[in-house]
Short mmCIF file of C-alpha atoms and ligand atoms in Angstrom, two decimals:
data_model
loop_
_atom_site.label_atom_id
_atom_site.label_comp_id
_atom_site.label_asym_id
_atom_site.label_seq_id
_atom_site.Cartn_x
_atom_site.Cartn_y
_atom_site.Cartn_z
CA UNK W 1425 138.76 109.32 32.34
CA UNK W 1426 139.27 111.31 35.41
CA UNK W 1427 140.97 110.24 38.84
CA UNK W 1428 138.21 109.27 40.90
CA UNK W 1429 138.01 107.24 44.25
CA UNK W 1430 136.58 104.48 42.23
CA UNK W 1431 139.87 104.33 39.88
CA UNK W 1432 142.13 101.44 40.24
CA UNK W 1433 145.82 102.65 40.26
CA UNK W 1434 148.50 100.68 39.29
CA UNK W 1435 150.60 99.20 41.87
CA UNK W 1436 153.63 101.22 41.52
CA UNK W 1437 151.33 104.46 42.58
CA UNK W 1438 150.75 105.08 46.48
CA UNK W 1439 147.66 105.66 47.82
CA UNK W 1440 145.86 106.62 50.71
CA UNK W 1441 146.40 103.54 53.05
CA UNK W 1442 142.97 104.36 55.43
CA UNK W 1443 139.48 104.36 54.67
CA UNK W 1444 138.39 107.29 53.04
CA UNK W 1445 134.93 107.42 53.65
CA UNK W 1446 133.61 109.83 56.10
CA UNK W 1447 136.67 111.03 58.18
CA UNK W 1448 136.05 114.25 60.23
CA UNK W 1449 137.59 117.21 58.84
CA UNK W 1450 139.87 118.86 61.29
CA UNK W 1451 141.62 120.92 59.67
CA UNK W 1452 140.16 123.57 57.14
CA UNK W 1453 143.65 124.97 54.67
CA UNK W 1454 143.38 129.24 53.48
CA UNK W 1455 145.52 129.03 49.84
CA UNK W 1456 144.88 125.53 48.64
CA UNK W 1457 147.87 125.46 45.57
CA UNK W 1458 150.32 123.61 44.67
CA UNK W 1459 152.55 124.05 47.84
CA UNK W 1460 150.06 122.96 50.51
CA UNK W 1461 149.03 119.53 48.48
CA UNK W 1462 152.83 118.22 48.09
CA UNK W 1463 153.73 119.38 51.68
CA UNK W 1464 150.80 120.04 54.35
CA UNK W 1465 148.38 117.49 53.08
CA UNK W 1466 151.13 114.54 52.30
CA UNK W 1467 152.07 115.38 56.00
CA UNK W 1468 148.29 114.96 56.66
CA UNK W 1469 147.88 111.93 54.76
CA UNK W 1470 150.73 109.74 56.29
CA UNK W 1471 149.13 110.62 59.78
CA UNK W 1472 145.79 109.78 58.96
CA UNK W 1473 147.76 106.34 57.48
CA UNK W 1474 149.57 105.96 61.01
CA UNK W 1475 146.19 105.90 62.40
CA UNK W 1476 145.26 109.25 63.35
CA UNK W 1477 142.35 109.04 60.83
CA UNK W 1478 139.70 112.35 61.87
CA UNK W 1479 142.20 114.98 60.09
CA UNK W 1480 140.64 115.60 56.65
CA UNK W 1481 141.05 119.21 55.18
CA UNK W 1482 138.74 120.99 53.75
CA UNK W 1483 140.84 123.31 51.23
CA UNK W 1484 139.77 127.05 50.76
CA UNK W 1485 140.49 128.80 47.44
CA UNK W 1486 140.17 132.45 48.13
CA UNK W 1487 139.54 134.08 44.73
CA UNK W 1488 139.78 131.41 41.88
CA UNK W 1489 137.72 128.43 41.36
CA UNK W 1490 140.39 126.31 39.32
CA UNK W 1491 141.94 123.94 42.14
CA UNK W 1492 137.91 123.49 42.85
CA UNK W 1493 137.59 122.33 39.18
CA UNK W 1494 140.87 119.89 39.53
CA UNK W 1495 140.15 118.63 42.49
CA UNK W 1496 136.37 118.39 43.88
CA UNK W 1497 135.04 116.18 40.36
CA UNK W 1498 138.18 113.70 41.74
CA UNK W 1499 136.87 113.34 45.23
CA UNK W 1500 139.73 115.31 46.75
CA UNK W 1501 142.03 112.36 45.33
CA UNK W 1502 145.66 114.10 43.42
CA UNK W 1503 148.66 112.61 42.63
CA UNK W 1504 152.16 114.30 44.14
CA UNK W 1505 154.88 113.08 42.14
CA UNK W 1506 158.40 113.12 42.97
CA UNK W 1507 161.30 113.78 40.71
CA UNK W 1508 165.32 113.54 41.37
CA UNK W 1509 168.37 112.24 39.46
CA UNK W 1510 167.52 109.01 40.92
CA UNK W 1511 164.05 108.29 39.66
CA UNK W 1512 160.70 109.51 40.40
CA UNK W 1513 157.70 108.20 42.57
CA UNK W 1514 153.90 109.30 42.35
CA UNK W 1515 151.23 108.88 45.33
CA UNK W 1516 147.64 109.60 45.43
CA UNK W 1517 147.09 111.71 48.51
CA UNK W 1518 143.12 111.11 49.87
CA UNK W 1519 143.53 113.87 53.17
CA UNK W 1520 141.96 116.74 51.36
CA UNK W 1521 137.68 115.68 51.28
CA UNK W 1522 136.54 119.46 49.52
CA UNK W 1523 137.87 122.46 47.83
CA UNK W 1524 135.95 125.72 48.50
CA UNK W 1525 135.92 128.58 46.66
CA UNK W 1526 135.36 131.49 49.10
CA UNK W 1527 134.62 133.97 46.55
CA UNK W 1528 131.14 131.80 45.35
CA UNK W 1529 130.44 130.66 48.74
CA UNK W 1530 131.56 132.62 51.47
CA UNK W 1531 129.13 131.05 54.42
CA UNK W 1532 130.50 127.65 53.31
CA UNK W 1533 134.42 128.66 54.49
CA UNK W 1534 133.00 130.97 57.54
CA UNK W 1535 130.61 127.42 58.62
CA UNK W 1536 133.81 124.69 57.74
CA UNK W 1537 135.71 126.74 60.11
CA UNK W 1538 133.23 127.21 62.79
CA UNK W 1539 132.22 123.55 62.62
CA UNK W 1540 132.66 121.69 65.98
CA UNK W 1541 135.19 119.18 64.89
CA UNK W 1542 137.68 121.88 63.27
CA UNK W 1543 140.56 122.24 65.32
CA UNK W 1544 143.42 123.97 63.42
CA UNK W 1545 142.92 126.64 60.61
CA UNK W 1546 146.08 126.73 58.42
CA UNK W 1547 147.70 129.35 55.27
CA UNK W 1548 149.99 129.12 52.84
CA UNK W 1549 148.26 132.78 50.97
CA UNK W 1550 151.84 133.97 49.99
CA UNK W 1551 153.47 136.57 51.01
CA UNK W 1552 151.03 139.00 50.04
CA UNK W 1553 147.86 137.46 51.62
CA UNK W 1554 148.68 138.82 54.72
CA UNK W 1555 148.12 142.56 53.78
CA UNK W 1556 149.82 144.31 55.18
CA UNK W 1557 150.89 148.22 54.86
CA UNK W 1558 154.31 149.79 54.14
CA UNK W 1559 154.60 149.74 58.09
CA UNK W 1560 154.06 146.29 58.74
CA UNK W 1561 150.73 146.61 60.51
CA UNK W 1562 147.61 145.28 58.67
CA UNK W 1563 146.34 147.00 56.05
CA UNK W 1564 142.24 147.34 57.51
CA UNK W 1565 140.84 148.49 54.35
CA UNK W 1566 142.02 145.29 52.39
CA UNK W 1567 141.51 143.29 55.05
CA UNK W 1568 137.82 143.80 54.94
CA UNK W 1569 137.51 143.10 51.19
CA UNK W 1570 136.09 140.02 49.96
CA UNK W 1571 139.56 137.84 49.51
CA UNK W 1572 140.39 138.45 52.62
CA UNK W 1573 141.44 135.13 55.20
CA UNK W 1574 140.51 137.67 57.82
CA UNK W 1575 137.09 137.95 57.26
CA UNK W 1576 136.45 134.60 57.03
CA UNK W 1577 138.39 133.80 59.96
CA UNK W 1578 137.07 136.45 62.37
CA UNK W 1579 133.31 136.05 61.11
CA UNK W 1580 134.17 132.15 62.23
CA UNK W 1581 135.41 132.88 65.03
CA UNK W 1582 132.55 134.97 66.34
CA UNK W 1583 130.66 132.38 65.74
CA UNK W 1584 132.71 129.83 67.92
CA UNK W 1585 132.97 132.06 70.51
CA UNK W 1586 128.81 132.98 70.11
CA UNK W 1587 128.30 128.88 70.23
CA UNK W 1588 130.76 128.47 73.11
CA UNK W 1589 133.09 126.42 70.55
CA UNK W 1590 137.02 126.32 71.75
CA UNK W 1591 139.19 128.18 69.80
CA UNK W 1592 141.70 127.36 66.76
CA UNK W 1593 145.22 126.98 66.28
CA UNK W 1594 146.02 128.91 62.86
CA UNK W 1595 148.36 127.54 61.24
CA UNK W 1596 150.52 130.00 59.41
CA UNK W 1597 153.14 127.94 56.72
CA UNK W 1598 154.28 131.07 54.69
CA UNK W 1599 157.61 132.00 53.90
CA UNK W 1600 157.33 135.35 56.79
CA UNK W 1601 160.09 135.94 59.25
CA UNK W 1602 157.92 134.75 62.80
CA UNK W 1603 154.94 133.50 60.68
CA UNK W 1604 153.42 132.86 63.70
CA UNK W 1605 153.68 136.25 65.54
CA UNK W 1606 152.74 137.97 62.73
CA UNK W 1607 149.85 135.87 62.16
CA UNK W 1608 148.52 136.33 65.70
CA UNK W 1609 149.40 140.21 65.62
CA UNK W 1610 147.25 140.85 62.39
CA UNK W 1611 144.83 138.80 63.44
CA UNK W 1612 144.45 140.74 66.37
CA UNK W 1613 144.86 144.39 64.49
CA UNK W 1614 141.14 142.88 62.60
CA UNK W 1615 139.57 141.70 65.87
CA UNK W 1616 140.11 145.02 67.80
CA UNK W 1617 138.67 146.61 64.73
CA UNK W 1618 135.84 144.26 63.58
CA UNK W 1619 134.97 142.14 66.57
CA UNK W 1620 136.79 144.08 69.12
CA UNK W 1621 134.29 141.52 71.89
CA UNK W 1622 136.40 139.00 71.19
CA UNK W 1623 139.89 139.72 71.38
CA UNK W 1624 140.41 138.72 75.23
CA UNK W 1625 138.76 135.13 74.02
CA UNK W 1626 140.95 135.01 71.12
CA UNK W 1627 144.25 136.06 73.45
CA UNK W 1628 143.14 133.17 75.44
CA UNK W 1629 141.84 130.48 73.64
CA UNK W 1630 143.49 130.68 70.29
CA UNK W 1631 147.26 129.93 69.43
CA UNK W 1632 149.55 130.70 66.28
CA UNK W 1633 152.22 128.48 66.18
CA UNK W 1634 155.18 129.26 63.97
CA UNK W 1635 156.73 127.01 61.12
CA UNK W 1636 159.27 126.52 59.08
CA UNK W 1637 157.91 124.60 55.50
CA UNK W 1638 160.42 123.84 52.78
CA UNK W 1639 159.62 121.77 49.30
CA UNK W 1640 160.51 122.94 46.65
CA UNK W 1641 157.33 122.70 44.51
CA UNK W 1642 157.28 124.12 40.96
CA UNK W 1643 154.12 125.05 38.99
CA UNK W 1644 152.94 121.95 37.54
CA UNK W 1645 153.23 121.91 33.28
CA UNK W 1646 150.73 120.34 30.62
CA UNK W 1647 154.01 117.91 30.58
CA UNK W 1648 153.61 116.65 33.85
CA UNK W 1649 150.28 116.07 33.75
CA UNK W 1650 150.55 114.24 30.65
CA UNK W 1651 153.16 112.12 32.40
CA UNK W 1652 152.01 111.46 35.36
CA UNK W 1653 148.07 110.42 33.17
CA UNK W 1654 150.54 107.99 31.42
CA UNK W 1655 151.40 106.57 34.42
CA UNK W 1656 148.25 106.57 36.29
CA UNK W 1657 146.33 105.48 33.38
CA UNK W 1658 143.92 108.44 34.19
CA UNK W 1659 143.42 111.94 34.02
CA UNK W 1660 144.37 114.19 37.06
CA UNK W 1661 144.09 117.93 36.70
CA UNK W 1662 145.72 118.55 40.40
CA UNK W 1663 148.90 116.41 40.06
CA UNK W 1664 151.82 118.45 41.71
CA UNK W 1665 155.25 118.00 41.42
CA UNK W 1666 158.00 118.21 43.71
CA UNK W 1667 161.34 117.27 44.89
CA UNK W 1668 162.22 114.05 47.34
CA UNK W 1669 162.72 116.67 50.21
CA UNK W 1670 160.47 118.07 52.59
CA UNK W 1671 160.72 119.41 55.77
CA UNK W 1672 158.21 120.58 58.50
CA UNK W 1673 159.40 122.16 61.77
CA UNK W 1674 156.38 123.45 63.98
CA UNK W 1675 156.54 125.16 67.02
CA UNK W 1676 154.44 123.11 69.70
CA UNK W 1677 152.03 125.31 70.70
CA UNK W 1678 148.36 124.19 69.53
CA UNK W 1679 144.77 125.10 71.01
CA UNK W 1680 143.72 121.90 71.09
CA UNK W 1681 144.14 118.54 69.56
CA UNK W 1682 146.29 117.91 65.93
CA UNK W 1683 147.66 115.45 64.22
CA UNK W 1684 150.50 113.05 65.39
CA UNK W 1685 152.44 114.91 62.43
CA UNK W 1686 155.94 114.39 64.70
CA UNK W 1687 154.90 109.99 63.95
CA UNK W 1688 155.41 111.07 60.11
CA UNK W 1689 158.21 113.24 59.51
CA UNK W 1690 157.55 116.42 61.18
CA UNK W 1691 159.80 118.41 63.97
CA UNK W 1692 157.63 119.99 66.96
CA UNK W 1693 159.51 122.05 69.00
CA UNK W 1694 159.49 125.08 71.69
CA UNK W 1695 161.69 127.45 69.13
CA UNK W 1696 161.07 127.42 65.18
CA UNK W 1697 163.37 130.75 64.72
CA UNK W 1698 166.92 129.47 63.89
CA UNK W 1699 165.22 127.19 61.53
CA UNK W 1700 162.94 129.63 59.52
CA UNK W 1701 165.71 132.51 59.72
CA UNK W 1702 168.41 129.86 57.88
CA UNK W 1703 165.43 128.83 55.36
CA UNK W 1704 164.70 132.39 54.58
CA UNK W 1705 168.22 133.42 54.89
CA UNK W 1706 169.58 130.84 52.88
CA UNK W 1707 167.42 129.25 50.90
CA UNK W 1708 164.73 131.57 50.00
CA UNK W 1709 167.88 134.18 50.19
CA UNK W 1710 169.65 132.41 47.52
CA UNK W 1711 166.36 131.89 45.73
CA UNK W 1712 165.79 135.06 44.93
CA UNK W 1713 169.29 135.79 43.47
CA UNK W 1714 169.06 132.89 41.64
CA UNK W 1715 165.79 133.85 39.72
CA UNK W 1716 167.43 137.61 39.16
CA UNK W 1717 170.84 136.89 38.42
CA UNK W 1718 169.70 134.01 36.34
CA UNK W 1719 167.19 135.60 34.67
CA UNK W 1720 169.77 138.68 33.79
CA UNK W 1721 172.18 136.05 32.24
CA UNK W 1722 169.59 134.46 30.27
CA UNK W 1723 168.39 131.29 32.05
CA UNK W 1724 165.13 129.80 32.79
CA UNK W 1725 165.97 127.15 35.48
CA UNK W 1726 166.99 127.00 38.66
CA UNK W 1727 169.44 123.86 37.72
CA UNK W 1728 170.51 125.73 34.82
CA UNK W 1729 171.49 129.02 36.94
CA UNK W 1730 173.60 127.11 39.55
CA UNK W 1731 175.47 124.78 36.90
CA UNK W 1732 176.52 128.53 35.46
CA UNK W 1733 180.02 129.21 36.60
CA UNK W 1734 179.63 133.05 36.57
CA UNK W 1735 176.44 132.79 39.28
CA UNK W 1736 177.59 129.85 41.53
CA UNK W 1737 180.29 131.06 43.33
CA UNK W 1738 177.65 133.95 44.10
CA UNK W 1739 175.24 132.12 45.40
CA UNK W 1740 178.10 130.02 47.53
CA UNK W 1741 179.17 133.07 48.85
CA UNK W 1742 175.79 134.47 49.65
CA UNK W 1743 174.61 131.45 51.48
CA UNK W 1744 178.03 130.17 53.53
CA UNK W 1745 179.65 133.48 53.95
CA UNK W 1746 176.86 136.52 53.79
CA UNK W 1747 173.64 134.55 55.35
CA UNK W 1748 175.01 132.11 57.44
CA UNK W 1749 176.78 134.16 59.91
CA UNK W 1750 173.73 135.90 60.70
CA UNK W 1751 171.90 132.61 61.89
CA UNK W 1752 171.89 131.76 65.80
CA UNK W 1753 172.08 128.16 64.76
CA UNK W 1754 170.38 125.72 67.61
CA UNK W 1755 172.03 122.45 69.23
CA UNK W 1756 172.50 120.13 66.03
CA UNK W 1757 171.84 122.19 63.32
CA UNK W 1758 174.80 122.64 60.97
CA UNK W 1759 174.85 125.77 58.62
CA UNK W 1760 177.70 124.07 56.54
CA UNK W 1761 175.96 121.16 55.71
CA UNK W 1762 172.76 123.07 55.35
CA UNK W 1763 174.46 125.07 52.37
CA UNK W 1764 175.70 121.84 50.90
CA UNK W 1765 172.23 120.37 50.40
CA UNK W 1766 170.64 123.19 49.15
CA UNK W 1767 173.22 123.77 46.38
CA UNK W 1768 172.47 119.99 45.46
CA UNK W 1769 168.88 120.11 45.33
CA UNK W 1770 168.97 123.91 43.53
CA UNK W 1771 170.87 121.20 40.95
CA UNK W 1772 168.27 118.92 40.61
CA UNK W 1773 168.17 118.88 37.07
CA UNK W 1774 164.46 117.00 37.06
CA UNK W 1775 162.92 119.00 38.45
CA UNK W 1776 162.72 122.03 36.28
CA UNK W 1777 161.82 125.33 38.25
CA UNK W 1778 161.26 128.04 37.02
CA UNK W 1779 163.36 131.25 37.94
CA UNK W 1780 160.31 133.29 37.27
CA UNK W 1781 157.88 131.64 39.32
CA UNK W 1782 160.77 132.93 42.37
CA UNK W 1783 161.20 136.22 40.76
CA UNK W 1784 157.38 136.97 41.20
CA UNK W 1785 156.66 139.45 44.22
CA UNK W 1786 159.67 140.37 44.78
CA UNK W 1787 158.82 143.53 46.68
CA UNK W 1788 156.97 140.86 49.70
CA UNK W 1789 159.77 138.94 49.07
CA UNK W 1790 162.85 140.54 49.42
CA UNK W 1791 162.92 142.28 52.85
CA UNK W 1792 163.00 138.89 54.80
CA UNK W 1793 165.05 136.90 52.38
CA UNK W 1794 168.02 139.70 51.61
CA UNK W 1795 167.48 143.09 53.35
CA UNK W 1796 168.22 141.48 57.18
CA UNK W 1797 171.12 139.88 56.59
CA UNK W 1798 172.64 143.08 54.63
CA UNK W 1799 171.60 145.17 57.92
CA UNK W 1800 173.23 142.59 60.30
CA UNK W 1801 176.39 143.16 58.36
CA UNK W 1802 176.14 146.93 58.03
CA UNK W 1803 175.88 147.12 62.10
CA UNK W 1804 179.35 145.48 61.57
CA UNK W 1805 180.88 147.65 59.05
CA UNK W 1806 181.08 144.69 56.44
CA UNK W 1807 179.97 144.71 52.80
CA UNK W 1808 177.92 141.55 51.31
CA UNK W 1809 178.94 141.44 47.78
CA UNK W 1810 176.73 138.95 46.71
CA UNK W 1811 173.82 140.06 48.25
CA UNK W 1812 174.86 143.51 46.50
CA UNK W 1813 174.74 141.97 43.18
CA UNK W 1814 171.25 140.43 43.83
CA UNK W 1815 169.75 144.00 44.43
CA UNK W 1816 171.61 144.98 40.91
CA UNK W 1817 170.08 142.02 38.92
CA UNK W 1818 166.82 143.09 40.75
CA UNK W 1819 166.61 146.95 39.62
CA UNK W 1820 167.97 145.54 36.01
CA UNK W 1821 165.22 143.28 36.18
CA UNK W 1822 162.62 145.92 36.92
CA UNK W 1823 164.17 147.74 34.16
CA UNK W 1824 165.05 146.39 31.44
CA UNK W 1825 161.68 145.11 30.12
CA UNK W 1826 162.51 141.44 28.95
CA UNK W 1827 160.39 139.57 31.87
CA UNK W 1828 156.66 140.37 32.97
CA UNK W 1829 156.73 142.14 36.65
CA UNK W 1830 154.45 140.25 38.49
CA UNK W 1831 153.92 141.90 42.37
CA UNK W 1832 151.58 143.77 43.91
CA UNK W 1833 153.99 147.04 43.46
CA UNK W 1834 155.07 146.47 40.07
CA UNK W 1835 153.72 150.14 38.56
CA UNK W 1836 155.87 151.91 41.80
CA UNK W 1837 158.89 149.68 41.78
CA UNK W 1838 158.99 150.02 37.56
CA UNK W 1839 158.93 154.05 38.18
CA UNK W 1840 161.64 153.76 41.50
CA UNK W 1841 163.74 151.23 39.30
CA UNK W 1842 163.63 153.99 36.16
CA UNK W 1843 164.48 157.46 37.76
CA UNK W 1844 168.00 158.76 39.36
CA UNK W 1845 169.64 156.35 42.30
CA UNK W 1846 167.25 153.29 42.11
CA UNK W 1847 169.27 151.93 44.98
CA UNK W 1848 168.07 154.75 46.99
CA UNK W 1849 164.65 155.13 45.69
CA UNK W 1850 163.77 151.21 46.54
CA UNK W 1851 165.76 151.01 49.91
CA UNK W 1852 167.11 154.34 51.34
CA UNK W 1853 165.30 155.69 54.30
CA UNK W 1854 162.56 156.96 52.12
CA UNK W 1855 162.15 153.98 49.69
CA UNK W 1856 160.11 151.59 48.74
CA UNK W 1857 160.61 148.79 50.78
CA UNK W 1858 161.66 149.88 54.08
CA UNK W 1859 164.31 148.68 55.83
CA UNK W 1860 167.57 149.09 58.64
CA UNK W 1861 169.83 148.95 55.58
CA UNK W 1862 170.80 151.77 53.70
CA UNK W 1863 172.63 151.23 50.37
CA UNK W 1864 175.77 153.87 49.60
C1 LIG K 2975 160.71 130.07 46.35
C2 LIG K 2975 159.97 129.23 47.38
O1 LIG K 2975 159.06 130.86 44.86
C3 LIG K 2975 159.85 131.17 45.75
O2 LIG K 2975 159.96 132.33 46.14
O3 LIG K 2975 161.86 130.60 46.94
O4 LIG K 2975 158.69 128.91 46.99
C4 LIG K 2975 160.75 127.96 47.72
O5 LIG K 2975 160.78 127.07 46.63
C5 LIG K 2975 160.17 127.26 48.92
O6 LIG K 2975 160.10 128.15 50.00
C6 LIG K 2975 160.99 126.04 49.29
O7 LIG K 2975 160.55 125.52 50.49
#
């Protein structure tokens, strides 16, 4: 037996506390995995529960049709279940009403975004889904393929703008240093070149907020389905699993109406930066070294890596003395403290994350979370020895074989990580990844 609106959960399970039949959908979601369901749409989920009940998503798959197949025979209904030292929890989130797959039915995502009542057009597409070139603008010829969020998006919004529709907030909630900016700037690169009519409409009507999104949210495991089905007493193929924390930090700048997400848990305000700079800096900084270090010595885990005596003081050192210096930090927001909650939740030993899920596309990756902080401290004449030894596990793990290389440049960075001075050949001014830092 599947999960299905009609199911009756026991009472230790949350559920959707509004009616669920026949919201408006407000929001349509680009990247519909694991990510946006324990963090976006709980967000969602607890507003439409506060009241605020005409903010069902419509989720977009881009390529594959498998969160379709979980989801859509459940009504939209998954479970996100928590798990810490101190217990676990499960809820059945109701926000999300449809999953569609863009590659089988492109007109579908191109009419939920143009529909009248949409408001707000959000991403989590990694890193990657933003294609762009080695320069940072937007690579045009990808961006006019079929898995492109820029087709569907412009081909929308010429149809707002045609229809005399207002215009969208989109939503980026990727891990990109000014999401938002970058986001509006791409955007923008595919207008001028597709629908260059509407680019002074889309300057003026349509806004791209940035945010800062942290959960940690590891691939969910036949073993966590089978738990959480034990618990449910049904079958749910999108369960996601997660940590206790969450944290949402939006900049307030929306076209037009949203939810009350600052009534749930959420932080609007006029400047995201010093929040997504320490989350990329820190967290996703010490991330990354985690999965390579930890990875070199022969771990799978996150908990496992930072409970290893040889890699903690590393990632300490990386985080409170390499990353944290670099971070503007606004009124209130304490680096020190920040540090000491991340190295207790990178201990969470329930959770069971995956260091190569992190190591994947490293090459998107890497510039944001590692290769600003090393230039900050270059300007300065100082060294960042831990941040050193992160590149080093990196070009090991490009080399020595032992772990698939999953990222969009795996062929170029295998053949840079091989030949003479792989330092040089993936950072130095003619590298791979480019970058103010130059390695010595
Ligand atoms: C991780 C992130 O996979 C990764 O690269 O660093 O997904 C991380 O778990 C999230 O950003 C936490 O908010």
């Amino acid at each position: 037996m599947r999960l299905s609106p009609e199911t009756v959960l026991p009472a230790s399970v949350g559920r959707p506390t509004y009616a669920r039949s026949a919201p408006a959908v407000g929001i349509v979601h680009i990247g519909i995995g694991a990510f946006h369901r324990a963090h976006q749409a709980a967000y969602t989920d607890d507003a439409m529960g506060a009241g605020d009940r005409d903010w069902g998503i419509v989720g977009v798959s881009l390529r594959s049709g498998d969160v379709a197949a979980q989801l859509n025979p459940q009504g939209g209904l998954y479970t996100v279940a928590t798990r810490s030292v101190a217990g676990s929890s499960s809820r059945v989130i109701g926000a999300v009403q449809q999953v569609l797959v863009a590659s089988e039915d492109p007109q579908a995502v191109v009419d939920a975004i143009a529909a009248p009542a949409t408001h707000i057009v959000s991403f989590t597409v990694t890193e990657k889904g933003y294609l762009r070139a080695a320069d940072g603008s937007l690579d045009l010829d990808a961006a006019k393929g079929p898995s492109s969020l820029y087709r569907f998006v412009g081909a929308a919004l010429a149809t707002r703008y045609t229809a005399g529709l207002s215009g969208l907030t989109l939503l980026s909630c990727d891990n990109l240093a000014n999401n938002g900016a970058v986001l509006r700037r791409l955007m923008r690169e595919y207008l001028a070149s597709e629908h260059p009519d509407l680019t002074r409409w889309f300057d003026a009507a349509c806004r791209c907020p940035a945010t800062m999104i942290d959960r940690i949210v590891p691939a969910t495991t036949e073993t966590d389905r089978a738990a959480i089905e034990a618990e449910l007493g049904v079958r749910d193929e999108g369960a996601v699993v997660t940590e206790g924390f969450s944290q949402w930090v939006i900049e307030d700048d929306f076209a037009g109406p949203r939810p009350r997400w600052e009534a749930v848990g959420a932080e609007l305000v006029a400047d995201v930066a010093p929040y997504e700079t320490a989350k990329l800096r820190m967290l996703n900084g010490a991330h990354s070294a985690l999965a390579y270090i930890g990875l070199g010595a022969g771990h799978e885990f996150v908990h496992q890596a930072i409970a290893d005596p040889a890699i903690r003081p590393v990632i300490e050192t990386l985080m409170r003395c390499e990353a944290a210096p670099t971070i503007d930090a606004a009124p209130g927001q304490d680096l020190t403290a920040y540090a000491d909650a991340l190295l207790e939740r990178f201990a969470n030993p329930a959770l069971h994350h995956r260091l190569i899920q992190i190591a994947m596309d490293g090459s998107q990756k890497i510039p944001q979370r590692w290769l600003e902080t090393l230039a900050w401290h270059q300007r300065r004449g100082r060294r960042c020895p831990s941040l050193e030894a992160a590149i080093d596990a990196w070009i090991a793990f490009l080399q020595d074989g032992r772990h698939p290389i999953d990222d969009p440049l795996a062929d170029r960075l295998r053949t840079a990580a091989a030949g003479p001075g792989p330092r040089l050949s993936l950072f130095g001014p003619n590298g791979l990844l480019p970058s103010e830092w130059t390695p010595d």
